[in-house]
Amino acid sequence: MRIALVAFTILVMGVLIVIPLVNVFYQALAGGGGVYWRNLVADADTRHSIYLTLIVAPLAVAANVVFGVAAAWAIARFRFPGRTLLTAFIDLPFAVSPVVVGLFLVLIFGLQGFLGPWLRAHDIKVIFAIPGLVLATAFVTFPVVARELIPVMEAIGADEEVAAVSLGARGWQMFSRVTLPNIKWGLLYGIILCNARAMGEFGAVAVVSGRISGQTDTMPLRVEKLFQEYNMPGAFAVASVLASLAVVTLLVKTGLEWKTRSDLAAAARETARGKT
Amino acid sequence: MTKTLVTAIIAALTMIGGARPARAESLSLLNVSYDPTRELWRDINSKFIPAYQKSTGTTLDIKQSHGGSGTQARAVIDGLEADVVTLAMWPDTDAIRKAGLIDAGWDKAFPHNSSPYTSTIVFVVRKGNPKNIKDWSDIVKPGVEIVTPNPKTSGNGKFSFLAAWGSVTERGGSEAEALAFVTKLYAQIPVLDLGARGSTTTFVQRKIGDVHLTWENEAHLEVDEAGGAVEIVYPPISVLAEPPVAIVDANVKRKGTAAAAKAYLDFLYTKDGQEIIAKHYFRPIDAAVFAAHTATFPDIKRFPVTAIARSWDDAYDKYFGDGKIFDSFYKPKK
């Protein structure tokens, strides 16, 4: 029975994940390394899509780090009315289709939308420009950092922070000297996951991008465009960069998971010792 | 540490903000177009940019955006700052006028109802035409699978529908017969894609279907890409498509690009522009250029949309309006 289950899982993993992943690299490299490299760097629009993704994803991640730490702290450390509701709301972007997220933004910032005419009058571009891409990406990846931090902060508990405050630490001192070192691995894990999700985001970004080649096309949009233009080697080359990112994320994530787990176990051991 | 991070973020933001053209002698134009024209515009831009620089000294940077015609019109209405729109059909461009971004009378601003080229819907079949498809009646024979995009979302899809409808009514059939014909036709479509390029992928790469109803230029591209695995069949009658071009007046006024946008669209009507158009298998309207390419463009009877409806607005409502003809018989497969 066990063997059958394991074999089944491996089969499904192989067919659904490993074979397509290997195929992406195989197709990308089918013309040889030189062709692969040219597909990535010779086309100005492809180059720009890589550059754009490298701007949009870190900005979205930065926004979510600030938000994630604040939200996790509020939820893990304080009891206040609406706390459960807030926890549920953090997960909302995971439940909503990314396309709908894009449409939210169009309804708010679009020329026919709520803020659109005012923005146009003041010559501020949000959708169909980088701010819109960052907003869409940040919205979709909103829960990632907070979701990672809440269990870590709850497991570690407030004892050390209380001790720091009682010894005269100010808020910022306590955060940077006590809280941050405690949550750093969980935070890093959240950042990596958030970044991977941000770089690969398609649905919400597709709605607010306007699909201008060499201006608002991120890597996932570029893959689609190249594919539709019958440029298979080009499409697979860009796809392989995204896939490599996924593989790197997976490796780092596994390493960090191991690290956080042993940290949590150590913290738990220490709490247990403190109680006896 | 924090300071460096803040500095880096500010630097990144400034860089983004600084992407606007600073000097008067360089301008940026955005051309928002539909799906199958990517290769055409790339070619036009590469010829027009040096010509414009030579005659005016202004360096142009022309950006392109492509997608389903209706989706693209929606994006411009929602604030995508197009200087020119070159969409698949009249109602999409006119929707932007209705939103107040294009001035009235846009369809008379350039020659030939602002359509620098025409096109039509043709058949693409597997090599050797194994199902012996020659006319519209052949595609609804039992066992023939048809591929074409959804008329609700795609310009190609709409024109395929109108061509099929008119192939009956323009040859003496009644509207009831036309309805029976399209009912049969859409029952034989295994996949109804969202846009022209999606259908092409379905037909050529996924090898689904026996006949693909598509734009004439897309058909040629498909034959080139498939390396002889498919071939074009011209039906004796099809629809006349006249994709219009227009300047988005509200945007060019804001950006100060009116003159460049006009020159860009005017270029399409020059001999050079018309030659590029013909090279990409769109039918040029210039008689001399067309005459030089008659071998590429077989002479088939093409009826305008106004032959099967009072106007474009009427056609939209009559055939594709909610609960109207298309909805009356088409039930999505579960």
PDB file of C-alpha atoms in Angstrom, chain B residues 162-268:
ATOM      1  CA  LEU B 162     -20.580  37.612 -40.291  1.00  0.00           C
ATOM      2  CA  ALA B 163     -18.855  35.915 -43.238  1.00  0.00           C
ATOM      3  CA  ALA B 164     -20.691  32.649 -42.538  1.00  0.00           C
ATOM      4  CA  TRP B 165     -24.017  34.460 -42.192  1.00  0.00           C
ATOM      5  CA  GLY B 166     -23.546  36.494 -45.366  1.00  0.00           C
ATOM      6  CA  SER B 167     -22.386  33.453 -47.334  1.00  0.00           C
ATOM      7  CA  VAL B 168     -26.018  32.341 -47.063  1.00  0.00           C
ATOM      8  CA  THR B 169     -27.972  35.611 -47.274  1.00  0.00           C
ATOM      9  CA  GLU B 170     -25.770  37.190 -49.966  1.00  0.00           C
ATOM     10  CA  ARG B 171     -26.429  34.227 -52.240  1.00  0.00           C
ATOM     11  CA  GLY B 172     -30.197  34.383 -52.032  1.00  0.00           C
ATOM     12  CA  GLY B 173     -30.726  32.463 -48.779  1.00  0.00           C
ATOM     13  CA  SER B 174     -33.152  33.634 -46.136  1.00  0.00           C
ATOM     14  CA  GLU B 175     -32.246  34.706 -42.604  1.00  0.00           C
ATOM     15  CA  ALA B 176     -33.810  31.492 -41.301  1.00  0.00           C
ATOM     16  CA  GLU B 177     -31.472  29.485 -43.519  1.00  0.00           C
ATOM     17  CA  ALA B 178     -28.533  31.569 -42.331  1.00  0.00           C
ATOM     18  CA  LEU B 179     -29.470  30.895 -38.722  1.00  0.00           C
ATOM     19  CA  ALA B 180     -29.694  27.157 -39.415  1.00  0.00           C
ATOM     20  CA  PHE B 181     -26.265  27.311 -41.094  1.00  0.00           C
ATOM     21  CA  VAL B 182     -24.440  29.119 -38.269  1.00  0.00           C
ATOM     22  CA  THR B 183     -26.155  26.900 -35.667  1.00  0.00           C
ATOM     23  CA  LYS B 184     -24.682  23.868 -37.414  1.00  0.00           C
ATOM     24  CA  LEU B 185     -21.317  25.613 -37.837  1.00  0.00           C
ATOM     25  CA  TYR B 186     -20.846  26.577 -34.180  1.00  0.00           C
ATOM     26  CA  ALA B 187     -21.890  23.087 -33.057  1.00  0.00           C
ATOM     27  CA  GLN B 188     -18.842  21.780 -34.922  1.00  0.00           C
ATOM     28  CA  ILE B 189     -16.306  23.973 -33.098  1.00  0.00           C
ATOM     29  CA  PRO B 190     -14.479  21.989 -30.417  1.00  0.00           C
ATOM     30  CA  VAL B 191     -12.625  24.982 -28.911  1.00  0.00           C
ATOM     31  CA  LEU B 192     -13.786  28.591 -29.042  1.00  0.00           C
ATOM     32  CA  ASP B 193     -10.648  30.623 -28.262  1.00  0.00           C
ATOM     33  CA  LEU B 194     -10.662  34.203 -26.990  1.00  0.00           C
ATOM     34  CA  GLY B 195      -8.536  35.758 -29.727  1.00  0.00           C
ATOM     35  CA  ALA B 196      -7.104  35.250 -33.216  1.00  0.00           C
ATOM     36  CA  ARG B 197      -3.673  34.119 -32.024  1.00  0.00           C
ATOM     37  CA  GLY B 198      -5.179  31.639 -29.585  1.00  0.00           C
ATOM     38  CA  SER B 199      -7.093  29.951 -32.414  1.00  0.00           C
ATOM     39  CA  THR B 200      -3.988  29.816 -34.566  1.00  0.00           C
ATOM     40  CA  THR B 201      -2.155  28.011 -31.772  1.00  0.00           C
ATOM     41  CA  THR B 202      -5.064  25.601 -31.376  1.00  0.00           C
ATOM     42  CA  PHE B 203      -5.082  24.798 -35.089  1.00  0.00           C
ATOM     43  CA  VAL B 204      -1.373  24.721 -35.890  1.00  0.00           C
ATOM     44  CA  GLN B 205       0.366  23.676 -32.700  1.00  0.00           C
ATOM     45  CA  ARG B 206      -2.259  21.582 -30.970  1.00  0.00           C
ATOM     46  CA  LYS B 207      -3.396  20.275 -34.374  1.00  0.00           C
ATOM     47  CA  ILE B 208      -7.077  20.457 -33.463  1.00  0.00           C
ATOM     48  CA  GLY B 209      -9.667  20.877 -36.234  1.00  0.00           C
ATOM     49  CA  ASP B 210      -9.985  20.394 -40.001  1.00  0.00           C
ATOM     50  CA  VAL B 211     -10.598  23.990 -41.036  1.00  0.00           C
ATOM     51  CA  HIS B 212      -9.579  27.284 -39.448  1.00  0.00           C
ATOM     52  CA  LEU B 213     -11.612  30.407 -40.250  1.00  0.00           C
ATOM     53  CA  THR B 214      -9.167  33.256 -39.938  1.00  0.00           C
ATOM     54  CA  TRP B 215      -7.902  36.589 -41.247  1.00  0.00           C
ATOM     55  CA  GLU B 216      -6.305  36.395 -44.669  1.00  0.00           C
ATOM     56  CA  ASN B 217      -2.960  37.733 -43.355  1.00  0.00           C
ATOM     57  CA  GLU B 218      -3.023  35.354 -40.388  1.00  0.00           C
ATOM     58  CA  ALA B 219      -3.627  32.468 -42.816  1.00  0.00           C
ATOM     59  CA  HIS B 220      -0.472  33.320 -44.756  1.00  0.00           C
ATOM     60  CA  LEU B 221       1.558  33.608 -41.564  1.00  0.00           C
ATOM     61  CA  GLU B 222       0.187  30.252 -40.483  1.00  0.00           C
ATOM     62  CA  VAL B 223       1.231  28.583 -43.735  1.00  0.00           C
ATOM     63  CA  ASP B 224       4.744  30.011 -43.331  1.00  0.00           C
ATOM     64  CA  GLU B 225       4.983  28.917 -39.697  1.00  0.00           C
ATOM     65  CA  ALA B 226       3.595  25.431 -40.255  1.00  0.00           C
ATOM     66  CA  GLY B 227       6.118  24.834 -43.043  1.00  0.00           C
ATOM     67  CA  GLY B 228       3.619  23.486 -45.587  1.00  0.00           C
ATOM     68  CA  ALA B 229       1.551  21.354 -43.188  1.00  0.00           C
ATOM     69  CA  VAL B 230      -1.473  23.547 -43.891  1.00  0.00           C
ATOM     70  CA  GLU B 231      -2.787  25.418 -46.923  1.00  0.00           C
ATOM     71  CA  ILE B 232      -5.188  28.266 -47.710  1.00  0.00           C
ATOM     72  CA  VAL B 233      -8.536  27.782 -49.407  1.00  0.00           C
ATOM     73  CA  TYR B 234     -10.398  30.851 -50.682  1.00  0.00           C
ATOM     74  CA  PRO B 235     -14.169  30.503 -50.434  1.00  0.00           C
ATOM     75  CA  PRO B 236     -16.033  32.070 -53.398  1.00  0.00           C
ATOM     76  CA  ILE B 237     -17.597  34.639 -51.067  1.00  0.00           C
ATOM     77  CA  SER B 238     -16.549  36.204 -47.775  1.00  0.00           C
ATOM     78  CA  VAL B 239     -16.814  39.366 -45.738  1.00  0.00           C
ATOM     79  CA  LEU B 240     -15.097  42.688 -46.476  1.00  0.00           C
ATOM     80  CA  ALA B 241     -13.197  43.854 -43.397  1.00  0.00           C
ATOM     81  CA  GLU B 242     -11.974  47.443 -43.296  1.00  0.00           C
ATOM     82  CA  PRO B 243      -9.906  47.908 -40.121  1.00  0.00           C
ATOM     83  CA  PRO B 244      -9.855  51.637 -39.406  1.00  0.00           C
ATOM     84  CA  VAL B 245      -7.100  53.829 -37.964  1.00  0.00           C
ATOM     85  CA  ALA B 246      -7.615  56.904 -35.798  1.00  0.00           C
ATOM     86  CA  ILE B 247      -5.759  59.538 -33.810  1.00  0.00           C
ATOM     87  CA  VAL B 248      -6.768  59.608 -30.137  1.00  0.00           C
ATOM     88  CA  ASP B 249      -7.353  63.355 -30.033  1.00  0.00           C
ATOM     89  CA  ALA B 250      -7.530  63.806 -26.255  1.00  0.00           C
ATOM     90  CA  ASN B 251      -4.193  62.047 -25.772  1.00  0.00           C
ATOM     91  CA  VAL B 252      -2.220  63.720 -28.565  1.00  0.00           C
ATOM     92  CA  LYS B 253      -3.416  67.121 -27.351  1.00  0.00           C
ATOM     93  CA  ARG B 254      -2.103  66.410 -23.867  1.00  0.00           C
ATOM     94  CA  LYS B 255       1.170  64.972 -25.083  1.00  0.00           C
ATOM     95  CA  GLY B 256       1.750  67.408 -27.950  1.00  0.00           C
ATOM     96  CA  THR B 257       2.118  64.594 -30.456  1.00  0.00           C
ATOM     97  CA  ALA B 258      -0.686  65.500 -32.884  1.00  0.00           C
ATOM     98  CA  ALA B 259       1.591  66.293 -35.836  1.00  0.00           C
ATOM     99  CA  ALA B 260       3.682  63.139 -35.443  1.00  0.00           C
ATOM    100  CA  ALA B 261       0.596  60.948 -35.018  1.00  0.00           C
ATOM    101  CA  LYS B 262      -0.943  62.387 -38.178  1.00  0.00           C
ATOM    102  CA  ALA B 263       2.264  61.888 -40.154  1.00  0.00           C
ATOM    103  CA  TYR B 264       2.433  58.304 -38.878  1.00  0.00           C
ATOM    104  CA  LEU B 265      -1.053  57.456 -40.137  1.00  0.00           C
ATOM    105  CA  ASP B 266      -0.538  59.425 -43.358  1.00  0.00           C
ATOM    106  CA  PHE B 267       2.504  57.246 -44.031  1.00  0.00           C
ATOM    107  CA  LEU B 268       0.198  54.219 -44.328  1.00  0.00           C
TER     108      LEU B 268
END
